[in-house]
Amino acid sequence: GGIHCRGGYADAEIHIAKKLDIIADYNYLQKNNDIKESTTHTYTGGLQYWLYKQCRIQTEFSYAKQVDGPASRLWITQFQDAI
């Protein structure tokens, strides 16, 4: 009984300069294995710049597409600092 789901992801980070990285991500999620339309594929790409060891600025674009639904697009920029 119950709802069964499955998913997976892959991440990559490529250093292109001393403090600059290209980031890429792929996610797959099927929220309900009995319903094909519950499947979403998400692709993300972006850049991160390290100000120092535990502080970065990251910007990325994500595109998500459901099997039989609308696509969504999202641009995110964030600042992260560890104290």
mmCIF file with all atom_site columns, C-alpha atoms in Angstrom:
data_model
loop_
_atom_site.group_PDB
_atom_site.id
_atom_site.type_symbol
_atom_site.label_atom_id
_atom_site.label_alt_id
_atom_site.label_comp_id
_atom_site.label_asym_id
_atom_site.label_entity_id
_atom_site.label_seq_id
_atom_site.pdbx_PDB_ins_code
_atom_site.Cartn_x
_atom_site.Cartn_y
_atom_site.Cartn_z
_atom_site.occupancy
_atom_site.B_iso_or_equiv
_atom_site.pdbx_formal_charge
_atom_site.auth_seq_id
_atom_site.auth_comp_id
_atom_site.auth_asym_id
_atom_site.auth_atom_id
_atom_site.pdbx_PDB_model_num
ATOM 1  C CA . GLY A 1 1  ? 0.000  0.000  0.000   1.00 0.00 ? 1  GLY A CA 1
ATOM 2  C CA . GLY A 1 2  ? 0.877  3.647  -0.091  1.00 0.00 ? 2  GLY A CA 1
ATOM 3  C CA . ILE A 1 3  ? 2.530  5.791  -2.724  1.00 0.00 ? 3  ILE A CA 1
ATOM 4  C CA . HIS A 1 4  ? 5.918  4.727  -4.040  1.00 0.00 ? 4  HIS A CA 1
ATOM 5  C CA . CYS A 1 5  ? 8.262  7.199  -5.700  1.00 0.00 ? 5  CYS A CA 1
ATOM 6  C CA . ARG A 1 6  ? 11.725 7.230  -7.233  1.00 0.00 ? 6  ARG A CA 1
ATOM 7  C CA . GLY A 1 7  ? 14.298 9.734  -8.329  1.00 0.00 ? 7  GLY A CA 1
ATOM 8  C CA . GLY A 1 8  ? 17.934 10.495 -8.878  1.00 0.00 ? 8  GLY A CA 1
ATOM 9  C CA . TYR A 1 9  ? 20.380 13.280 -9.498  1.00 0.00 ? 9  TYR A CA 1
ATOM 10 C CA . ALA A 1 10 ? 23.827 14.076 -10.873 1.00 0.00 ? 10 ALA A CA 1
ATOM 11 C CA . ASP A 1 11 ? 25.999 17.079 -9.968  1.00 0.00 ? 11 ASP A CA 1
ATOM 12 C CA . ALA A 1 12 ? 29.150 18.477 -11.560 1.00 0.00 ? 12 ALA A CA 1
ATOM 13 C CA . GLU A 1 13 ? 31.505 21.309 -10.704 1.00 0.00 ? 13 GLU A CA 1
ATOM 14 C CA . ILE A 1 14 ? 34.279 22.413 -13.053 1.00 0.00 ? 14 ILE A CA 1
ATOM 15 C CA . HIS A 1 15 ? 36.982 24.810 -11.885 1.00 0.00 ? 15 HIS A CA 1
ATOM 16 C CA . ILE A 1 16 ? 37.651 27.272 -14.710 1.00 0.00 ? 16 ILE A CA 1
ATOM 17 C CA . ALA A 1 17 ? 39.714 29.810 -12.759 1.00 0.00 ? 17 ALA A CA 1
ATOM 18 C CA . LYS A 1 18 ? 41.258 30.098 -9.301  1.00 0.00 ? 18 LYS A CA 1
ATOM 19 C CA . LYS A 1 19 ? 38.005 31.274 -7.675  1.00 0.00 ? 19 LYS A CA 1
ATOM 20 C CA . LEU A 1 20 ? 35.412 30.556 -10.376 1.00 0.00 ? 20 LEU A CA 1
ATOM 21 C CA . ASP A 1 21 ? 33.440 27.343 -11.003 1.00 0.00 ? 21 ASP A CA 1
ATOM 22 C CA . ILE A 1 22 ? 30.841 26.200 -13.495 1.00 0.00 ? 22 ILE A CA 1
ATOM 23 C CA . ILE A 1 23 ? 28.114 24.173 -11.817 1.00 0.00 ? 23 ILE A CA 1
ATOM 24 C CA . ALA A 1 24 ? 25.633 21.772 -13.402 1.00 0.00 ? 24 ALA A CA 1
ATOM 25 C CA . ASP A 1 25 ? 22.893 19.595 -11.982 1.00 0.00 ? 25 ASP A CA 1
ATOM 26 C CA . TYR A 1 26 ? 20.249 17.161 -13.255 1.00 0.00 ? 26 TYR A CA 1
ATOM 27 C CA . ASN A 1 27 ? 17.341 15.874 -11.133 1.00 0.00 ? 27 ASN A CA 1
ATOM 28 C CA . TYR A 1 28 ? 14.727 13.257 -11.923 1.00 0.00 ? 28 TYR A CA 1
ATOM 29 C CA . LEU A 1 29 ? 11.702 12.703 -9.684  1.00 0.00 ? 29 LEU A CA 1
ATOM 30 C CA . GLN A 1 30 ? 8.674  10.502 -10.184 1.00 0.00 ? 30 GLN A CA 1
ATOM 31 C CA . LYS A 1 31 ? 6.382  11.378 -7.273  1.00 0.00 ? 31 LYS A CA 1
ATOM 32 C CA . ASN A 1 32 ? 4.095  8.387  -7.839  1.00 0.00 ? 32 ASN A CA 1
ATOM 33 C CA . ASN A 1 33 ? 5.324  5.315  -9.756  1.00 0.00 ? 33 ASN A CA 1
ATOM 34 C CA . ASP A 1 34 ? 1.745  4.513  -10.818 1.00 0.00 ? 34 ASP A CA 1
ATOM 35 C CA . ILE A 1 35 ? 1.282  7.899  -12.538 1.00 0.00 ? 35 ILE A CA 1
ATOM 36 C CA . LYS A 1 36 ? 3.661  8.673  -15.420 1.00 0.00 ? 36 LYS A CA 1
ATOM 37 C CA . GLU A 1 37 ? 2.564  12.336 -15.417 1.00 0.00 ? 37 GLU A CA 1
ATOM 38 C CA . SER A 1 38 ? 4.068  12.794 -11.933 1.00 0.00 ? 38 SER A CA 1
ATOM 39 C CA . THR A 1 39 ? 7.590  12.748 -13.423 1.00 0.00 ? 39 THR A CA 1
ATOM 40 C CA . THR A 1 40 ? 9.703  15.930 -13.441 1.00 0.00 ? 40 THR A CA 1
ATOM 41 C CA . HIS A 1 41 ? 13.133 16.489 -15.020 1.00 0.00 ? 41 HIS A CA 1
ATOM 42 C CA . THR A 1 42 ? 15.128 19.511 -13.787 1.00 0.00 ? 42 THR A CA 1
ATOM 43 C CA . TYR A 1 43 ? 18.277 20.894 -15.438 1.00 0.00 ? 43 TYR A CA 1
ATOM 44 C CA . THR A 1 44 ? 20.409 23.539 -13.700 1.00 0.00 ? 44 THR A CA 1
ATOM 45 C CA . GLY A 1 45 ? 23.523 25.420 -14.787 1.00 0.00 ? 45 GLY A CA 1
ATOM 46 C CA . GLY A 1 46 ? 25.387 28.330 -13.299 1.00 0.00 ? 46 GLY A CA 1
ATOM 47 C CA . LEU A 1 47 ? 28.521 29.922 -11.882 1.00 0.00 ? 47 LEU A CA 1
ATOM 48 C CA . GLN A 1 48 ? 29.934 30.322 -8.409  1.00 0.00 ? 48 GLN A CA 1
ATOM 49 C CA . TYR A 1 49 ? 32.653 32.731 -7.353  1.00 0.00 ? 49 TYR A CA 1
ATOM 50 C CA . TRP A 1 50 ? 34.552 32.138 -4.115  1.00 0.00 ? 50 TRP A CA 1
ATOM 51 C CA . LEU A 1 51 ? 35.328 35.364 -2.224  1.00 0.00 ? 51 LEU A CA 1
ATOM 52 C CA . TYR A 1 52 ? 37.310 33.301 0.295   1.00 0.00 ? 52 TYR A CA 1
ATOM 53 C CA . LYS A 1 53 ? 37.333 29.672 1.529   1.00 0.00 ? 53 LYS A CA 1
ATOM 54 C CA . GLN A 1 54 ? 33.843 29.620 3.107   1.00 0.00 ? 54 GLN A CA 1
ATOM 55 C CA . CYS A 1 55 ? 32.178 32.507 1.278   1.00 0.00 ? 55 CYS A CA 1
ATOM 56 C CA . ARG A 1 56 ? 30.737 32.431 -2.237  1.00 0.00 ? 56 ARG A CA 1
ATOM 57 C CA . ILE A 1 57 ? 28.322 34.115 -4.596  1.00 0.00 ? 57 ILE A CA 1
ATOM 58 C CA . GLN A 1 58 ? 26.371 31.736 -6.793  1.00 0.00 ? 58 GLN A CA 1
ATOM 59 C CA . THR A 1 59 ? 24.028 32.371 -9.695  1.00 0.00 ? 59 THR A CA 1
ATOM 60 C CA . GLU A 1 60 ? 22.139 29.659 -11.560 1.00 0.00 ? 60 GLU A CA 1
ATOM 61 C CA . PHE A 1 61 ? 19.342 29.029 -14.025 1.00 0.00 ? 61 PHE A CA 1
ATOM 62 C CA . SER A 1 62 ? 16.973 26.061 -13.601 1.00 0.00 ? 62 SER A CA 1
ATOM 63 C CA . TYR A 1 63 ? 14.586 24.588 -16.136 1.00 0.00 ? 63 TYR A CA 1
ATOM 64 C CA . ALA A 1 64 ? 12.042 22.016 -14.916 1.00 0.00 ? 64 ALA A CA 1
ATOM 65 C CA . LYS A 1 65 ? 9.659  20.063 -17.128 1.00 0.00 ? 65 LYS A CA 1
ATOM 66 C CA . GLN A 1 66 ? 6.886  17.730 -16.061 1.00 0.00 ? 66 GLN A CA 1
ATOM 67 C CA . VAL A 1 67 ? 6.087  14.904 -18.484 1.00 0.00 ? 67 VAL A CA 1
ATOM 68 C CA . ASP A 1 68 ? 2.625  16.238 -19.404 1.00 0.00 ? 68 ASP A CA 1
ATOM 69 C CA . GLY A 1 69 ? 2.723  19.595 -17.659 1.00 0.00 ? 69 GLY A CA 1
ATOM 70 C CA . PRO A 1 70 ? 4.079  23.085 -18.062 1.00 0.00 ? 70 PRO A CA 1
ATOM 71 C CA . ALA A 1 71 ? 7.756  23.966 -17.868 1.00 0.00 ? 71 ALA A CA 1
ATOM 72 C CA . SER A 1 72 ? 9.129  26.325 -15.248 1.00 0.00 ? 72 SER A CA 1
ATOM 73 C CA . ARG A 1 73 ? 12.179 28.556 -15.414 1.00 0.00 ? 73 ARG A CA 1
ATOM 74 C CA . LEU A 1 74 ? 13.932 30.040 -12.410 1.00 0.00 ? 74 LEU A CA 1
ATOM 75 C CA . TRP A 1 75 ? 16.969 32.297 -11.999 1.00 0.00 ? 75 TRP A CA 1
ATOM 76 C CA . ILE A 1 76 ? 18.546 32.299 -8.524  1.00 0.00 ? 76 ILE A CA 1
ATOM 77 C CA . THR A 1 77 ? 21.429 34.347 -7.125  1.00 0.00 ? 77 THR A CA 1
ATOM 78 C CA . GLN A 1 78 ? 22.605 33.737 -3.587  1.00 0.00 ? 78 GLN A CA 1
ATOM 79 C CA . PHE A 1 79 ? 25.348 34.734 -1.180  1.00 0.00 ? 79 PHE A CA 1
ATOM 80 C CA . GLN A 1 80 ? 26.634 32.124 1.246   1.00 0.00 ? 80 GLN A CA 1
ATOM 81 C CA . ASP A 1 81 ? 28.984 32.672 4.175   1.00 0.00 ? 81 ASP A CA 1
ATOM 82 C CA . ALA A 1 82 ? 29.958 30.245 6.949   1.00 0.00 ? 82 ALA A CA 1
ATOM 83 C CA . ILE A 1 83 ? 30.582 31.733 10.350  1.00 0.00 ? 83 ILE A CA 1
#
